[in-house]
Amino acid sequence: MAEPLACSAGKAGPTLSVDAARLRAVAVAAPVAETEILPLDLACGRVLAGPVVAASALPPFDNSAMDGYALRLSDLAGAGPWELPVTRRIAAGDRASGPPDPGTAVRIFTGAPIPAGADAVVMQENVTRSGDRITLTARPRSGQNIRRRGEDLARGAQALAAGVGLTPPRLALLAGCGVPQVAVRRRVRVAILSTGDELAEPGRLLAPGQIYNSNRVMLRATLARLPWAETTDLGILRDDPQAIRAAIRQAALTHDVVISSGGVSAGEADHILDALRAEAAELDVLKVAIRPGKPLTVGRLGGALYFGLPGNPYAAAITFAQIARPALRKVAGLTEAPDAWLPAVAGFTYHRTTGRREYVPVTWASRDTLGRPVLERLGHGASASLSPIACAMGIAVIPPDLSVIHPGQPLQVEVLGE
Ligand code: AMP
Ligand code: MG
C-alpha cells in the first residue's frame, strides 16, 4: 500500500508545481498485485510481472549472415588472389556439418549453420565463380559474416526486466530466445464517470441549458488505447450528492482506479468533494499551478485510487495526461517513464499571466535550421475549447515564469500520437 496522504480535503493547501503534483499522484498509486500467464500473441502492451531469461541462446548456433562461401583462413596461403574448389553446400535449416575439406570452400546461405572450423564467410558478390571454383582477391577478416551463438543474448541471460511494457520488438526478442508465454500483471480496472445535470449524450436533442458530454468518450477512448487497462463506463451522474456517493463507493469496491470529471470546483452543485469526504476518502485537493486544469482532486477511496478531473474538456484532457496517466502507469506495474517531448521554437507572440505551467495546443508546418518545429499556437487558451486540441499536432509547454513568448523562444513540445 502507498503511504496515506494527510487528509486535506477542502482545505486550501499550497499550490503545487505540475511536477510535484505528478509525484504526489504517483506516490499514492500502488501496482496491482495479481498476475496472469499469457501467450506472446496476446501479450502486446501488457506489463511484465517479473524478469524473463532466455530459454535458448540467440542465435542458437553460429550461422551465416550472408549468402556466400564459408572457408578457413589458414587455407589462404601467401598473397591473393586465391582459388578454391567448392565441394559442399549448406542451406538454412540444414544440420551443422563437419569442417570444410582442407583447401576448399563451402557454398553457404544466410541463416545456415557454419561448418565446424570455418572462420569466415565471403559474400557471393565478392568472389568470381567459374564452374565449381571461386576466386577471391581480398583476405577476409576472421569471423567475417558469422553470427555467433548467443551474441544477441546468451542462454539464461535476462532478456527483459520486470515492469517493462511488451512492445512488438520485445515480443520478438522473447520469441527469438524460445519463450512462449509470459507472466504479466492483470489489467488495471478503471471506472469512469461524468457528472453534471447539464450533460446529454450526443444523439439526443439538447434540452435548454444542456451541453453534450465530451469527456466520457474522450476518457474512454484514451483508456482504450492503454492495453494494460480495462474500463467500466458508469455514464453520467446527476448532481445529486446521494447518487454520487453511492456510485463512487460502489466503483471503488470493484476497481483499482476511479476517474470522474466535473463537480470538483467550489460551486454549490459540485458534490464530488462532499461525497468523497462522506466516504472517508484520503484526499488531496491539489491546487496545481497548471493551465488549464485547476481544480484537480487526487486521493484514495477505499482500495482505489481516485482522480477528480475538471469538467472543462481541455482541462480534463491535460490533467489526465500530465497527472493521472503517470499514476495509472504505476498501478499497471510499469517502471519505464515515456519521454516524448521534442525541442521546438515558438513561431508566435503571446503575452501571458505568469505563475502556472501552461499547455498550449500547437501545430507546425516548418522547421528551423536546427530542425526544430516552428510552432503555431491554436486557440486562445480556453479550458472549455475543443477545436484547438482537436487540430493540434502537439502540446507546447510554457514555463510558469515566462510572461511573453516571442518568435524564436525555445519551447518543449509533446507530440500527440496517432
Ligand atoms: P464543473 O467542474 O462540473 O464545474 O464543470 C466545469 C465546466 O465543464 C462546466 O461548464 C461544465 O458544463 C463543463 N463540463 C463538465 N463535464 C463535462 C463533460 N463531460 N463534457 C463537456 N463539458 C463538461
Ligand atoms: Mg458540474
GROMACS .gro file of C-alpha atoms and ligand atoms in nm:
model
  442
    1MET     CA    1   0.000   0.000   0.000
    2ALA     CA    2   0.113   0.354  -0.070
    3GLU     CA    3   0.155   0.600   0.216
    4PRO     CA    4  -0.180   0.755   0.301
    5LEU     CA    5  -0.189   1.126   0.232
    6ALA     CA    6  -0.258   1.368   0.510
    7CYS     CA    7  -0.627   1.444   0.473
    8SER     CA    8  -0.656   1.795   0.340
    9ALA     CA    9  -0.997   1.766   0.179
   10GLY     CA   10  -1.146   2.106   0.125
   11LYS     CA   11  -0.858   2.289   0.287
   12ALA     CA   12  -0.660   2.546   0.098
   13GLY     CA   13  -0.321   2.380   0.068
   14PRO     CA   14  -0.015   2.525  -0.101
   15THR     CA   15  -0.011   2.542  -0.478
   16LEU     CA   16   0.196   2.260  -0.623
   17SER     CA   17   0.401   2.264  -0.939
   18VAL     CA   18   0.289   2.020  -1.206
   19ASP     CA   19   0.592   1.801  -1.135
   20ALA     CA   20   0.523   1.798  -0.760
   21ALA     CA   21   0.155   1.716  -0.820
   22ARG     CA   22   0.253   1.431  -1.051
   23LEU     CA   23   0.492   1.293  -0.789
   24ARG     CA   24   0.215   1.312  -0.525
   25ALA     CA   25  -0.026   1.126  -0.751
   26VAL     CA   26   0.235   0.862  -0.829
   27ALA     CA   27   0.315   0.828  -0.458
   28VAL     CA   28  -0.045   0.734  -0.373
   29ALA     CA   29  -0.060   0.476  -0.652
   30ALA     CA   30   0.021   0.110  -0.582
   31PRO     CA   31   0.080  -0.156  -0.850
   32VAL     CA   32  -0.183  -0.428  -0.889
   33ALA     CA   33  -0.050  -0.747  -0.734
   34GLU     CA   34  -0.225  -1.018  -0.937
   35THR     CA   35  -0.062  -1.166  -1.243
   36GLU     CA   36  -0.172  -1.385  -1.531
   37ILE     CA   37   0.012  -1.602  -1.782
   38LEU     CA   38  -0.038  -1.506  -2.145
   39PRO     CA   39   0.090  -1.649  -2.473
   40LEU     CA   40   0.305  -1.396  -2.660
   41ASP     CA   41   0.028  -1.341  -2.917
   42LEU     CA   42  -0.199  -1.193  -2.650
   43ALA     CA   43   0.064  -1.005  -2.455
   44CYS     CA   44   0.130  -0.693  -2.665
   45GLY     CA   45   0.122  -0.381  -2.449
   46ARG     CA   46   0.095  -0.575  -2.125
   47VAL     CA   47   0.336  -0.526  -1.834
   48LEU     CA   48   0.591  -0.792  -1.739
   49ALA     CA   49   0.539  -0.909  -1.381
   50GLY     CA   50   0.893  -1.042  -1.339
   51PRO     CA   51   1.221  -1.064  -1.529
   52VAL     CA   52   1.238  -1.311  -1.819
   53VAL     CA   53   1.553  -1.509  -1.901
   54ALA     CA   54   1.644  -1.656  -2.238
   55ALA     CA   55   1.540  -2.022  -2.264
   56SER     CA   56   1.766  -2.060  -2.568
   57ALA     CA   57   2.071  -1.870  -2.691
   58LEU     CA   58   2.000  -1.611  -2.959
   59PRO     CA   59   2.108  -1.708  -3.217
   60PRO     CA   60   2.108  -2.074  -3.109
   61PHE     CA   61   2.415  -2.168  -3.322
   62ASP     CA   62   2.689  -1.998  -3.526
   63ASN     CA   63   2.534  -1.913  -3.862
   64SER     CA   64   2.600  -1.721  -4.178
   65ALA     CA   65   2.491  -1.357  -4.208
   66MET     CA   66   2.520  -1.367  -4.588
   67ASP     CA   67   2.479  -1.580  -4.896
   68GLY     CA   68   2.837  -1.670  -4.989
   69TYR     CA   69   3.119  -1.912  -4.919
   70ALA     CA   70   3.248  -2.039  -4.584
   71LEU     CA   71   3.620  -2.109  -4.562
   72ARG     CA   72   3.918  -2.148  -4.331
   73LEU     CA   73   4.154  -1.851  -4.333
   74SER     CA   74   4.450  -2.085  -4.288
   75ASP     CA   75   4.369  -2.226  -4.635
   76LEU     CA   76   4.453  -1.888  -4.794
   77ALA     CA   77   4.830  -1.920  -4.825
   78GLY     CA   78   5.053  -1.635  -4.938
   79ALA     CA   79   4.921  -1.329  -5.119
   80GLY     CA   80   4.594  -1.342  -5.314
   81PRO     CA   81   4.414  -1.392  -5.535
   82TRP     CA   82   4.321  -1.739  -5.408
   83GLU     CA   83   4.128  -2.003  -5.595
   84LEU     CA   84   3.933  -2.267  -5.401
   85PRO     CA   85   3.713  -2.556  -5.517
   86VAL     CA   86   3.356  -2.558  -5.382
   87THR     CA   87   3.279  -2.906  -5.258
   88ARG     CA   88   2.969  -2.876  -5.038
   89ARG     CA   89   2.651  -2.672  -4.993
   90ILE     CA   90   2.469  -2.581  -4.669
   91ALA     CA   91   2.130  -2.404  -4.670
   92ALA     CA   92   1.925  -2.253  -4.387
   93GLY     CA   93   1.757  -2.537  -4.197
   94ASP     CA   94   2.033  -2.788  -4.278
   95ARG     CA   95   2.209  -2.955  -3.985
   96ALA     CA   96   2.551  -2.839  -3.884
   97SER     CA   97   2.822  -3.040  -4.059
   98GLY     CA   98   3.187  -3.123  -4.031
   99PRO     CA   99   3.472  -2.889  -4.129
  100PRO     CA  100   3.538  -2.796  -4.492
  101ASP     CA  101   3.770  -3.038  -4.667
  102PRO     CA  102   4.122  -2.890  -4.650
  103GLY     CA  103   4.174  -2.621  -4.911
  104THR     CA  104   3.806  -2.595  -5.014
  105ALA     CA  105   3.516  -2.352  -4.969
  106VAL     CA  106   3.157  -2.443  -4.872
  107ARG     CA  107   2.864  -2.280  -5.052
  108ILE     CA  108   2.651  -2.135  -4.770
  109PHE     CA  109   2.331  -1.934  -4.742
  110THR     CA  110   2.202  -1.679  -4.488
  111GLY     CA  111   2.098  -1.849  -4.163
  112ALA     CA  112   2.274  -2.177  -4.242
  113PRO     CA  113   2.497  -2.330  -3.971
  114ILE     CA  114   2.867  -2.255  -4.010
  115PRO     CA  115   3.065  -2.576  -4.069
  116ALA     CA  116   3.298  -2.655  -3.778
  117GLY     CA  117   3.636  -2.489  -3.820
  118ALA     CA  118   3.530  -2.238  -4.086
  119ASP     CA  119   3.620  -1.892  -3.965
  120ALA     CA  120   3.486  -1.655  -4.231
  121VAL     CA  121   3.209  -1.623  -4.487
  122VAL     CA  122   3.287  -1.432  -4.808
  123MET     CA  123   2.986  -1.266  -4.970
  124GLN     CA  124   2.897  -1.417  -5.304
  125GLU     CA  125   2.926  -1.067  -5.459
  126ASN     CA  126   3.296  -1.061  -5.360
  127VAL     CA  127   3.409  -1.373  -5.545
  128THR     CA  128   3.425  -1.475  -5.908
  129ARG     CA  129   3.279  -1.813  -5.967
  130SER     CA  130   3.375  -2.030  -6.254
  131GLY     CA  131   3.224  -2.378  -6.260
  132ASP     CA  132   3.290  -2.534  -5.919
  133ARG     CA  133   3.568  -2.293  -5.828
  134ILE     CA  134   3.573  -1.948  -5.671
  135THR     CA  135   3.842  -1.681  -5.679
  136LEU     CA  136   3.875  -1.412  -5.416
  137THR     CA  137   4.119  -1.123  -5.411
  138ALA     CA  138   4.085  -0.970  -5.061
  139ARG     CA  139   4.171  -1.163  -4.741
  140PRO     CA  140   3.855  -1.189  -4.524
  141ARG     CA  141   3.864  -1.083  -4.159
  142SER     CA  142   3.844  -1.361  -3.902
  143GLY     CA  143   3.476  -1.408  -3.810
  144GLN     CA  144   3.355  -1.205  -4.107
  145ASN     CA  145   2.981  -1.253  -4.176
  146ILE     CA  146   2.947  -1.510  -3.898
  147ARG     CA  147   2.673  -1.454  -3.638
  148ARG     CA  148   2.796  -1.623  -3.321
  149ARG     CA  149   2.580  -1.838  -3.098
  150GLY     CA  150   2.437  -1.620  -2.817
  151GLU     CA  151   2.589  -1.295  -2.949
  152ASP     CA  152   2.247  -1.128  -2.925
  153LEU     CA  153   2.159  -1.295  -2.593
  154ALA     CA  154   2.324  -1.582  -2.410
  155ARG     CA  155   2.110  -1.869  -2.282
  156GLY     CA  156   1.998  -1.792  -1.925
  157ALA     CA  157   2.072  -1.419  -1.957
  158GLN     CA  158   1.797  -1.171  -1.871
  159ALA     CA  159   1.602  -1.087  -2.183
  160LEU     CA  160   1.365  -0.833  -2.025
  161ALA     CA  161   1.330  -0.676  -1.682
  162ALA     CA  162   1.016  -0.670  -1.467
  163GLY     CA  163   0.793  -0.370  -1.527
  164VAL     CA  164   0.857  -0.322  -1.897
  165GLY     CA  165   0.570  -0.288  -2.142
  166LEU     CA  166   0.569  -0.557  -2.409
  167THR     CA  167   0.626  -0.385  -2.742
  168PRO     CA  168   0.638  -0.578  -3.071
  169PRO     CA  169   1.024  -0.585  -3.073
  170ARG     CA  170   1.029  -0.714  -2.715
  171LEU     CA  171   0.784  -0.989  -2.804
  172ALA     CA  172   1.007  -1.074  -3.100
  173LEU     CA  173   1.308  -1.096  -2.865
  174LEU     CA  174   1.122  -1.333  -2.631
  175ALA     CA  175   1.011  -1.550  -2.922
  176GLY     CA  176   1.368  -1.548  -3.058
  177CYS     CA  177   1.505  -1.688  -2.734
  178GLY     CA  178   1.241  -1.956  -2.708
  179VAL     CA  179   0.999  -1.806  -2.455
  180PRO     CA  180   0.639  -1.898  -2.548
  181GLN     CA  181   0.445  -1.722  -2.271
  182VAL     CA  182   0.491  -1.455  -2.008
  183ALA     CA  183   0.364  -1.360  -1.663
  184VAL     CA  184   0.208  -1.015  -1.684
  185ARG     CA  185   0.023  -0.803  -1.432
  186ARG     CA  186  -0.352  -0.821  -1.465
  187ARG     CA  187  -0.514  -0.524  -1.632
  188VAL     CA  188  -0.584  -0.212  -1.428
  189ARG     CA  189  -0.960  -0.183  -1.368
  190VAL     CA  190  -1.065   0.176  -1.427
  191ALA     CA  191  -1.415   0.316  -1.372
  192ILE     CA  192  -1.502   0.647  -1.541
  193LEU     CA  193  -1.797   0.871  -1.473
  194SER     CA  194  -1.914   1.214  -1.585
  195THR     CA  195  -2.102   1.443  -1.350
  196GLY     CA  196  -2.336   1.727  -1.432
  197ASP     CA  197  -2.710   1.792  -1.465
  198GLU     CA  198  -2.635   1.976  -1.787
  199LEU     CA  199  -2.485   1.677  -1.970
  200ALA     CA  200  -2.654   1.485  -2.251
  201GLU     CA  201  -2.509   1.219  -2.478
  202PRO     CA  202  -2.474   1.305  -2.848
  203GLY     CA  203  -2.762   1.160  -3.049
  204ARG     CA  204  -3.022   1.313  -2.820
  205LEU     CA  205  -3.183   1.651  -2.856
  206LEU     CA  206  -3.040   1.908  -2.619
  207ALA     CA  207  -3.289   2.045  -2.367
  208PRO     CA  208  -3.242   2.414  -2.283
  209GLY     CA  209  -2.926   2.457  -2.077
  210GLN     CA  210  -2.780   2.122  -2.173
  211ILE     CA  211  -2.447   2.050  -2.343
  212TYR     CA  212  -2.316   1.732  -2.495
  213ASN     CA  213  -2.087   1.510  -2.295
  214SER     CA  214  -1.737   1.527  -2.443
  215ASN     CA  215  -1.538   1.387  -2.154
  216ARG     CA  216  -1.699   1.044  -2.146
  217VAL     CA  217  -1.588   0.940  -2.493
  218MET     CA  218  -1.256   1.123  -2.460
  219LEU     CA  219  -1.159   0.937  -2.143
  220ARG     CA  220  -1.298   0.612  -2.265
  221ALA     CA  221  -1.110   0.634  -2.595
  222THR     CA  222  -0.791   0.743  -2.420
  223LEU     CA  223  -0.809   0.445  -2.185
  224ALA     CA  224  -0.897   0.208  -2.468
  225ARG     CA  225  -0.553   0.283  -2.614
  226LEU     CA  226  -0.382   0.163  -2.297
  227PRO     CA  227  -0.353  -0.214  -2.343
  228TRP     CA  228  -0.292  -0.260  -1.971
  229ALA     CA  229  -0.621  -0.100  -1.865
  230GLU     CA  230  -0.985  -0.211  -1.885
  231THR     CA  231  -1.260   0.043  -1.845
  232THR     CA  232  -1.606   0.041  -1.692
  233ASP     CA  233  -1.813   0.334  -1.815
  234LEU     CA  234  -2.055   0.444  -1.545
  235GLY     CA  235  -2.209   0.708  -1.771
  236ILE     CA  236  -2.346   1.039  -1.646
  237LEU     CA  237  -2.423   1.102  -1.280
  238ARG     CA  238  -2.664   1.380  -1.194
  239ASP     CA  239  -2.557   1.647  -0.947
  240ASP     CA  240  -2.721   1.457  -0.663
  241PRO     CA  241  -2.500   1.405  -0.355
  242GLN     CA  242  -2.656   1.072  -0.255
  243ALA     CA  243  -2.638   0.925  -0.604
  244ILE     CA  244  -2.278   1.036  -0.647
  245ARG     CA  245  -2.181   0.896  -0.308
  246ALA     CA  246  -2.337   0.556  -0.378
  247ALA     CA  247  -2.183   0.537  -0.725
  248ILE     CA  248  -1.827   0.620  -0.623
  249ARG     CA  249  -1.842   0.389  -0.320
  250GLN     CA  250  -1.955   0.101  -0.541
  251ALA     CA  251  -1.700   0.184  -0.811
  252ALA     CA  252  -1.414   0.190  -0.560
  253LEU     CA  253  -1.507  -0.158  -0.435
  254THR     CA  254  -1.461  -0.319  -0.774
  255HIS     CA  255  -1.196  -0.104  -0.946
  256ASP     CA  256  -0.834  -0.007  -0.898
  257VAL     CA  257  -0.890   0.347  -1.020
  258VAL     CA  258  -1.199   0.570  -1.032
  259ILE     CA  259  -1.190   0.877  -1.257
  260SER     CA  260  -1.464   1.137  -1.254
  261SER     CA  261  -1.490   1.458  -1.448
  262GLY     CA  262  -1.665   1.772  -1.326
  263GLY     CA  263  -1.804   1.858  -0.988
  264VAL     CA  264  -1.472   1.934  -0.819
  265SER     CA  265  -1.490   2.315  -0.815
  266ALA     CA  266  -1.616   2.502  -0.512
  267GLY     CA  267  -1.963   2.559  -0.661
  268GLU     CA  268  -2.278   2.454  -0.477
  269ALA     CA  269  -2.356   2.187  -0.735
  270ASP     CA  270  -2.005   2.042  -0.712
  271HIS     CA  271  -2.070   1.736  -0.498
  272ILE     CA  272  -1.773   1.518  -0.566
  273LEU     CA  273  -1.567   1.656  -0.280
  274ASP     CA  274  -1.854   1.621  -0.029
  275ALA     CA  275  -1.919   1.268  -0.148
  276LEU     CA  276  -1.552   1.176  -0.115
  277ARG     CA  277  -1.534   1.325   0.233
  278ALA     CA  278  -1.851   1.142   0.340
  279GLU     CA  279  -1.690   0.820   0.217
  280ALA     CA  280  -1.382   0.893   0.429
  281ALA     CA  281  -1.150   0.919   0.131
  282GLU     CA  282  -0.786   1.001   0.199
  283LEU     CA  283  -0.789   1.304  -0.013
  284ASP     CA  284  -0.566   1.571  -0.151
  285VAL     CA  285  -0.729   1.871  -0.306
  286LEU     CA  286  -0.444   1.956  -0.531
  287LYS     CA  287  -0.407   2.317  -0.618
  288VAL     CA  288  -0.182   2.268  -0.915
  289ALA     CA  289  -0.009   2.554  -1.093
  290ILE     CA  290  -0.130   2.427  -1.428
  291ARG     CA  291  -0.325   2.587  -1.708
  292PRO     CA  292  -0.571   2.458  -1.798
  293GLY     CA  293  -0.657   2.223  -1.516
  294LYS     CA  294  -0.749   2.373  -1.183
  295PRO     CA  295  -0.902   2.224  -0.973
  296LEU     CA  296  -0.796   1.863  -0.951
  297THR     CA  297  -0.855   1.603  -0.682
  298VAL     CA  298  -0.635   1.303  -0.615
  299GLY     CA  299  -0.661   1.052  -0.336
  300ARG     CA  300  -0.756   0.706  -0.222
  301LEU     CA  301  -1.113   0.593  -0.181
  302GLY     CA  302  -1.114   0.257  -0.006
  303GLY     CA  303  -0.872   0.042  -0.204
  304ALA     CA  304  -0.898   0.254  -0.517
  305LEU     CA  305  -0.702   0.547  -0.649
  306TYR     CA  306  -0.935   0.840  -0.716
  307PHE     CA  307  -0.896   1.118  -0.972
  308GLY     CA  308  -1.146   1.401  -0.983
  309LEU     CA  309  -1.067   1.576  -1.310
  310PRO     CA  310  -1.201   1.919  -1.402
  311GLY     CA  311  -1.522   1.931  -1.606
  312ASN     CA  312  -1.389   2.150  -1.884
  313PRO     CA  313  -1.280   1.909  -2.156
  314TYR     CA  314  -0.940   2.056  -2.244
  315ALA     CA  315  -0.856   2.080  -1.874
  316ALA     CA  316  -0.972   1.720  -1.824
  317ALA     CA  317  -0.752   1.604  -2.113
  318ILE     CA  318  -0.442   1.786  -1.987
  319THR     CA  319  -0.476   1.685  -1.622
  320PHE     CA  320  -0.540   1.326  -1.725
  321ALA     CA  321  -0.227   1.320  -1.942
  322GLN     CA  322   0.002   1.510  -1.706
  323ILE     CA  323  -0.106   1.387  -1.362
  324ALA     CA  324  -0.338   1.086  -1.380
  325ARG     CA  325  -0.172   0.881  -1.652
  326PRO     CA  326   0.170   0.857  -1.482
  327ALA     CA  327  -0.005   0.729  -1.168
  328LEU     CA  328  -0.209   0.482  -1.371
  329ARG     CA  329   0.112   0.354  -1.526
  330LYS     CA  330   0.243   0.282  -1.179
  331VAL     CA  331  -0.078   0.094  -1.092
  332ALA     CA  332  -0.020  -0.109  -1.409
  333GLY     CA  333   0.327  -0.201  -1.279
  334LEU     CA  334   0.517  -0.007  -1.545
  335THR     CA  335   0.861   0.109  -1.436
  336GLU     CA  336   0.962   0.295  -1.752
  337ALA     CA  337   0.859   0.657  -1.796
  338PRO     CA  338   0.799   0.770  -2.154
  339ASP     CA  339   0.980   1.087  -2.254
  340ALA     CA  340   0.821   1.204  -2.575
  341TRP     CA  341   0.898   1.574  -2.593
  342LEU     CA  342   1.089   1.750  -2.866
  343PRO     CA  343   1.282   2.075  -2.864
  344ALA     CA  344   1.089   2.335  -3.067
  345VAL     CA  345   1.071   2.713  -3.112
  346ALA     CA  346   0.776   2.948  -3.096
  347GLY     CA  347   0.658   3.097  -3.423
  348PHE     CA  348   0.408   3.320  -3.238
  349THR     CA  349   0.391   3.607  -2.990
  350TYR     CA  350   0.196   3.551  -2.668
  351HIS     CA  351   0.167   3.780  -2.366
  352ARG     CA  352   0.052   3.582  -2.066
  353THR     CA  353  -0.010   3.583  -1.693
  354THR     CA  354   0.276   3.415  -1.511
  355GLY     CA  355   0.255   3.159  -1.230
  356ARG     CA  356   0.121   2.845  -1.394
  357ARG     CA  357   0.278   2.600  -1.635
  358GLU     CA  358   0.065   2.624  -1.944
  359TYR     CA  359  -0.011   2.359  -2.203
  360VAL     CA  360  -0.080   2.517  -2.540
  361PRO     CA  361  -0.215   2.328  -2.842
  362VAL     CA  362   0.016   2.384  -3.138
  363THR     CA  363   0.070   2.284  -3.494
  364TRP     CA  364   0.367   2.334  -3.727
  365ALA     CA  365   0.436   2.342  -4.095
  366SER     CA  366   0.809   2.418  -4.097
  367ARG     CA  367   1.130   2.362  -3.905
  368ASP     CA  368   1.418   2.599  -3.830
  369THR     CA  369   1.778   2.547  -3.945
  370LEU     CA  370   1.840   2.315  -3.647
  371GLY     CA  371   1.543   2.101  -3.747
  372ARG     CA  372   1.320   2.221  -3.464
  373PRO     CA  373   0.947   2.259  -3.537
  374VAL     CA  374   0.839   2.625  -3.559
  375LEU     CA  375   0.518   2.625  -3.357
  376GLU     CA  376   0.192   2.800  -3.438
  377ARG     CA  377  -0.042   2.844  -3.146
  378LEU     CA  378  -0.401   2.724  -3.178
  379GLY     CA  379  -0.693   2.881  -2.991
  380HIS     CA  380  -0.687   3.127  -2.703
  381GLY     CA  381  -0.621   2.901  -2.409
  382ALA     CA  382  -0.984   2.849  -2.302
  383SER     CA  383  -1.012   2.535  -2.092
  384ALA     CA  384  -1.351   2.452  -2.242
  385SER     CA  385  -1.231   2.472  -2.604
  386LEU     CA  386  -1.209   2.153  -2.803
  387SER     CA  387  -1.129   2.276  -3.156
  388PRO     CA  388  -0.764   2.368  -3.080
  389ILE     CA  389  -0.670   2.036  -2.921
  390ALA     CA  390  -0.862   1.851  -3.191
  391CYS     CA  391  -0.647   2.016  -3.461
  392ALA     CA  392  -0.318   2.013  -3.269
  393MET     CA  393  -0.008   1.819  -3.373
  394GLY     CA  394   0.132   1.866  -3.025
  395ILE     CA  395   0.112   2.042  -2.692
  396ALA     CA  396   0.373   2.310  -2.618
  397VAL     CA  397   0.479   2.353  -2.259
  398ILE     CA  398   0.516   2.714  -2.140
  399PRO     CA  399   0.722   2.752  -1.820
  400PRO     CA  400   0.535   2.926  -1.534
  401ASP     CA  401   0.756   3.235  -1.519
  402LEU     CA  402   0.759   3.332  -1.885
  403SER     CA  403   0.548   3.649  -1.928
  404VAL     CA  404   0.594   3.689  -2.301
  405ILE     CA  405   0.681   3.446  -2.573
  406HIS     CA  406   0.845   3.587  -2.883
  407PRO     CA  407   0.908   3.407  -3.209
  408GLY     CA  408   1.227   3.203  -3.171
  409GLN     CA  409   1.169   3.130  -2.799
  410PRO     CA  410   1.281   2.769  -2.738
  411LEU     CA  411   0.992   2.556  -2.606
  412GLN     CA  412   0.930   2.190  -2.540
  413VAL     CA  413   0.656   2.024  -2.738
  414GLU     CA  414   0.493   1.692  -2.664
  415VAL     CA  415   0.396   1.533  -2.991
  416LEU     CA  416   0.046   1.389  -2.997
  417GLY     CA  417   0.049   1.034  -3.123
  418GLU     CA  418  -0.189   0.873  -3.369
  419AMP     P1  419  -1.763   2.155  -1.327
  419AMP     O1  420  -1.623   2.116  -1.296
  419AMP     O2  421  -1.863   2.048  -1.301
  419AMP     O3  422  -1.799   2.286  -1.261
  419AMP     O4  423  -1.768   2.183  -1.483
  419AMP     C1  424  -1.692   2.286  -1.542
  419AMP     C2  425  -1.739   2.311  -1.685
  419AMP     O5  426  -1.719   2.194  -1.762
  419AMP     C3  427  -1.889   2.341  -1.696
  419AMP     O6  428  -1.907   2.438  -1.797
  419AMP     C4  429  -1.947   2.209  -1.738
  419AMP     O7  430  -2.068   2.222  -1.807
  419AMP     C5  431  -1.838   2.152  -1.825
  419AMP     N1  432  -1.841   2.006  -1.827
  419AMP     C6  433  -1.847   1.926  -1.719
  419AMP     N2  434  -1.848   1.797  -1.756
  419AMP     C7  435  -1.841   1.797  -1.892
  419AMP     C8  436  -1.841   1.693  -1.988
  419AMP     N3  437  -1.845   1.565  -1.950
  419AMP     N4  438  -1.833   1.726  -2.119
  419AMP     C9  439  -1.829   1.858  -2.156
  419AMP     N5  440  -1.828   1.959  -2.068
  419AMP    C10  441  -1.837   1.931  -1.937
  420MG      MG  442  -2.059   2.026  -1.284
   0.00000   0.00000   0.00000
